[in-house]
Amino acid sequence: MFAGKTVVITGASSGLGAALAEGVAKAGGSLALLARNAERLGAVAESCRAAGGRVVEVQGDVVDPGACESLIAAALAEFSSIDYLVLNAGVSMWVSFEEIEELSLFSKIMDTNYQGSVNCVYHGLAALKESGGLLVAISSIQGLTGVPSHTGYCASKHALQGFCDSLRIELKGTGVDVLTVLPSWVSGTGLRGRALGAEGEAIGVEAKGHSSSAVPLDRLVAKVLRAMRKRRRLLYVPGYMRIIPLLKALCPCFLDWIIKKKVSR
């Protein structure tokens, strides 16, 4: 599926990023990986090599434009081209707005989820245009509607969604396509345990569990890889989430009631 292709992934040391990297490696692709934690990133890289993939890893944070530039440079130096740029790095939150004690968590979330993605695209777009590649943004269904206790996260994903929608139009005719991935709750990523609380601290893996309706990580990975291969425009996971924009337009109060009920469980 990805033989002869180069895939760049941010936030690749754990969760969805690591799982996507391993999936690409098993499908014959080459990888350039970025993450803050060098030890975990190295372990993921070795796992991908064991699966048959060629890998170059860069330790760094997407909030640093220099790290994003280094990632793109390393990918081009090692593989000569970039076919897919996957914007996966992200941080979440789980605290109501009135309970927040440390406002810096808003800038941390926005810097990572939105500005970090912009940084990567800024340095990687020329390479994507050269290859006629695909930009893949791991957003969230929360990029389309509000969710209580996720004000900062929703704001960052709305920003990312607007950026990708605008960029998609700008890039018409260039050979570059934009895929936005819009998952609902996903189990197995570790993102919820690292979500920020009232003082900007990680709430811990046991603080908020997943409902039985959460999408398993392996299922999400399979759907994302398939959507990448087909160069889809949007991917809702699960598929019935595509009704969210319709409900928001036609029955916004009903949608608010559903979301409030789900999150309050």
Coordinates of C-alpha atoms in Angstrom, one line a residue:
M1 CA 0.0 0.0 0.0
F2 CA 2.8 2.4 0.9
A3 CA 5.7 0.7 -0.9
G4 CA 8.1 3.4 -2.3
K5 CA 6.3 6.1 -0.4
T6 CA 7.6 8.4 2.3
V7 CA 5.3 9.3 5.2
V8 CA 6.2 12.0 7.8
I9 CA 4.4 11.7 11.1
T10 CA 4.4 14.1 14.1
G11 CA 3.6 13.0 17.6
A12 CA 4.9 9.6 16.7
S13 CA 6.2 8.3 20.1
S14 CA 2.9 6.8 21.3
G15 CA -0.8 6.4 20.6
L16 CA -2.2 7.0 17.2
G17 CA 1.1 8.4 15.8
A18 CA 3.1 5.3 16.8
A19 CA 0.3 2.9 15.5
L20 CA 0.1 4.7 12.2
A21 CA 3.9 4.5 11.8
E22 CA 3.9 0.8 12.5
G23 CA 1.0 0.3 10.0
V24 CA 2.9 2.2 7.3
A25 CA 6.1 0.2 8.0
K26 CA 4.2 -3.1 7.6
A27 CA 2.8 -1.8 4.3
G28 CA 6.3 -1.1 3.0
G29 CA 6.6 2.6 3.5
S30 CA 9.5 4.8 4.6
L31 CA 9.1 7.0 7.7
A32 CA 10.3 10.3 9.1
L33 CA 9.1 10.6 12.7
L34 CA 9.0 13.5 15.2
A35 CA 8.3 13.4 18.9
R36 CA 9.4 15.1 22.1
N37 CA 10.3 11.9 24.0
A38 CA 13.5 10.5 22.4
E39 CA 13.4 7.2 24.3
R40 CA 9.9 6.3 23.3
L41 CA 10.4 7.6 19.8
G42 CA 13.5 5.4 19.4
A43 CA 11.5 2.4 20.5
V44 CA 8.8 3.1 17.9
A45 CA 11.4 3.6 15.2
E46 CA 13.0 0.2 16.1
S47 CA 9.6 -1.5 16.0
C48 CA 9.0 0.0 12.5
R49 CA 12.4 -1.1 11.3
A50 CA 11.7 -4.6 12.6
A51 CA 8.4 -4.5 10.5
G52 CA 10.5 -3.8 7.4
G53 CA 10.3 0.0 7.2
R54 CA 13.1 2.5 6.7
V55 CA 13.0 5.1 9.4
V56 CA 14.6 8.4 10.3
E57 CA 13.6 9.9 13.7
V58 CA 13.9 13.5 14.9
Q59 CA 13.5 14.5 18.6
G60 CA 11.7 17.7 18.9
D61 CA 8.4 19.6 19.5
V62 CA 6.1 20.9 16.8
V63 CA 5.7 24.2 18.7
D64 CA 9.3 24.8 17.6
P65 CA 9.4 25.8 13.9
G66 CA 13.1 24.7 13.9
A67 CA 12.2 21.2 14.9
C68 CA 9.6 21.0 12.1
E69 CA 12.2 22.3 9.6
S70 CA 14.6 19.7 10.8
L71 CA 12.0 16.9 10.4
I72 CA 11.3 17.9 6.8
A73 CA 15.0 18.2 6.0
A74 CA 15.8 14.8 7.5
A75 CA 13.1 13.2 5.5
L76 CA 14.3 14.7 2.2
A77 CA 17.9 13.9 3.0
E78 CA 17.1 10.3 3.7
F79 CA 14.4 9.6 1.2
S80 CA 14.5 12.5 -1.4
S81 CA 10.8 13.1 -1.3
I82 CA 7.7 13.3 0.9
D83 CA 4.4 11.7 -0.1
Y84 CA 2.4 12.1 3.0
L85 CA 2.6 14.6 5.9
V86 CA 0.6 13.5 8.9
L87 CA -0.2 16.2 11.5
N88 CA -0.8 14.1 14.5
A89 CA 0.8 15.8 17.5
G90 CA -1.7 17.0 20.0
V91 CA -2.8 17.6 23.5
S92 CA -6.2 17.5 25.1
M93 CA -7.9 18.8 28.3
W94 CA -10.7 17.7 30.6
V95 CA -11.8 20.6 32.9
S96 CA -14.7 23.0 32.8
F97 CA -13.8 26.6 32.0
E98 CA -14.8 27.9 35.4
E99 CA -12.6 25.4 37.2
I100 CA -9.4 26.4 35.2
E101 CA -6.7 27.9 37.5
E102 CA -3.8 28.1 35.0
L103 CA -4.7 30.0 31.8
S104 CA -1.4 28.9 30.1
L105 CA -3.0 25.6 29.3
F106 CA -5.0 27.3 26.5
S107 CA -1.8 28.6 24.8
K108 CA -0.2 25.2 25.3
I109 CA -3.1 23.4 23.6
M110 CA -3.3 26.0 20.8
D111 CA 0.4 26.0 20.2
T112 CA 0.6 22.3 19.9
N113 CA -2.7 21.4 18.1
Y114 CA -2.9 24.4 15.8
Q115 CA 0.3 26.4 15.5
G116 CA 2.4 23.2 15.5
S117 CA 0.5 21.9 12.5
V118 CA 1.0 25.2 10.7
N119 CA 4.7 25.1 11.4
C120 CA 5.0 21.6 9.8
V121 CA 2.9 22.6 6.8
Y122 CA 5.0 25.8 6.3
H123 CA 8.2 23.8 6.0
G124 CA 6.8 20.7 4.3
L125 CA 4.4 22.1 1.7
A126 CA 7.0 22.6 -1.1
A127 CA 8.0 18.9 -0.8
L128 CA 4.3 17.8 -1.0
K129 CA 3.8 20.0 -4.1
E130 CA 6.9 18.4 -5.7
S131 CA 5.5 14.9 -5.1
G132 CA 1.8 15.6 -5.6
G133 CA 1.4 14.4 -2.0
L134 CA -1.3 14.3 0.6
L135 CA -1.6 16.4 3.8
V136 CA -3.3 14.5 6.6
A137 CA -4.6 16.4 9.6
I138 CA -5.6 14.4 12.6
S139 CA -8.4 16.6 13.9
S140 CA -11.5 15.6 15.9
I141 CA -15.2 15.7 15.7
Q142 CA -14.7 18.4 18.3
G143 CA -13.4 20.6 15.4
L144 CA -17.0 20.8 14.2
T145 CA -18.9 21.3 17.4
G146 CA -18.5 22.3 21.0
V147 CA -18.0 19.8 23.9
P148 CA -18.1 20.8 27.6
S149 CA -14.9 20.5 29.6
H150 CA -13.0 20.8 26.3
T151 CA -13.2 24.5 25.5
G152 CA -9.5 24.9 24.7
Y153 CA -9.3 21.7 22.8
C154 CA -12.4 22.4 20.7
A155 CA -11.0 25.9 19.9
S156 CA -7.7 24.4 18.7
K157 CA -9.4 21.8 16.5
H158 CA -11.8 24.4 15.1
A159 CA -8.7 26.4 14.2
L160 CA -7.1 23.4 12.6
Q161 CA -10.2 22.6 10.6
G162 CA -10.5 26.2 9.3
F163 CA -6.8 26.1 8.3
C164 CA -7.2 22.8 6.4
D165 CA -10.4 23.9 4.7
S166 CA -8.8 27.1 3.5
L167 CA -5.6 25.4 2.5
R168 CA -7.5 22.7 0.5
I169 CA -9.0 25.5 -1.6
E170 CA -5.7 27.3 -2.1
L171 CA -4.0 24.1 -3.2
K172 CA -6.6 23.2 -5.9
G173 CA -4.8 22.4 -9.1
T174 CA -1.4 21.9 -7.4
G175 CA -1.6 18.1 -7.1
V176 CA -1.7 18.3 -3.3
D177 CA -4.8 17.0 -1.5
V178 CA -5.9 17.5 2.1
L179 CA -7.4 14.8 4.3
T180 CA -9.0 15.8 7.6
V181 CA -9.6 13.0 10.0
L182 CA -12.5 13.6 12.4
P183 CA -12.7 10.8 15.1
S184 CA -15.0 10.8 18.1
W185 CA -13.7 9.2 21.3
V186 CA -10.8 6.8 20.7
S187 CA -9.6 4.2 23.2
G188 CA -6.0 3.0 23.4
T189 CA -4.2 6.3 22.5
G190 CA -3.3 7.5 26.0
L191 CA -4.5 11.0 25.0
R192 CA -7.1 11.1 27.7
G193 CA -4.7 10.3 30.5
R194 CA -2.4 13.1 29.3
A195 CA -5.3 15.6 29.0
L196 CA -4.7 18.8 31.0
G197 CA -6.6 19.6 34.2
A198 CA -7.3 22.8 36.1
E199 CA -3.7 23.6 36.9
G200 CA -2.4 22.5 33.5
E201 CA -1.4 19.1 34.8
A202 CA -2.1 15.7 33.2
I203 CA -5.2 14.3 34.8
G204 CA -3.9 10.8 34.8
V205 CA -4.9 7.7 33.0
E206 CA -7.5 6.6 35.6
A207 CA -9.3 9.9 35.9
K208 CA -11.6 9.6 32.9
G209 CA -12.5 6.3 31.4
H210 CA -13.8 5.6 27.9
S211 CA -17.4 4.5 27.2
S212 CA -18.1 1.3 25.3
S213 CA -18.8 3.4 22.2
A214 CA -15.2 4.6 22.0
V215 CA -13.4 3.6 18.7
P216 CA -10.6 1.1 19.3
L217 CA -7.2 2.4 18.2
D218 CA -6.5 -0.4 15.7
R219 CA -9.9 0.3 14.0
L220 CA -9.0 4.0 13.6
V221 CA -5.6 3.2 12.2
A222 CA -7.0 0.9 9.6
K223 CA -9.5 3.5 8.5
V224 CA -6.9 6.3 8.4
L225 CA -4.5 4.3 6.3
R226 CA -7.3 3.3 3.9
A227 CA -8.4 7.0 3.6
M228 CA -4.8 8.0 2.9
R229 CA -4.5 5.5 0.1
K230 CA -7.8 6.7 -1.4
R231 CA -6.8 10.3 -0.9
R232 CA -10.1 11.1 0.8
R233 CA -11.2 14.6 1.7
L234 CA -12.8 13.8 5.1
L235 CA -12.9 10.8 7.3
Y236 CA -15.5 10.5 10.1
V237 CA -14.8 7.8 12.6
P238 CA -17.3 6.2 13.4
G239 CA -19.1 6.9 10.1
Y240 CA -22.3 8.0 11.7
M241 CA -20.5 11.1 13.0
R242 CA -21.0 12.7 9.6
I243 CA -24.5 13.6 10.9
I244 CA -23.0 16.1 13.3
P245 CA -22.8 19.0 10.8
L246 CA -26.4 18.4 9.7
L247 CA -27.6 18.3 13.3
K248 CA -25.7 21.5 14.1
A249 CA -27.3 23.3 11.2
L250 CA -30.9 22.0 11.6
C251 CA -31.2 21.0 15.3
P252 CA -28.5 22.7 17.3
C253 CA -30.3 22.6 20.6
F254 CA -30.9 18.9 20.2
L255 CA -27.2 18.3 19.4
D256 CA -26.2 20.3 22.5
W257 CA -28.5 18.1 24.6
I258 CA -27.0 14.9 23.2
I259 CA -23.4 16.1 23.7
K260 CA -24.1 17.2 27.3
K261 CA -25.7 13.9 28.1
K262 CA -22.8 11.9 26.6
V263 CA -20.1 13.8 28.4
S264 CA -21.9 13.9 31.7
R265 CA -22.0 10.1 31.9

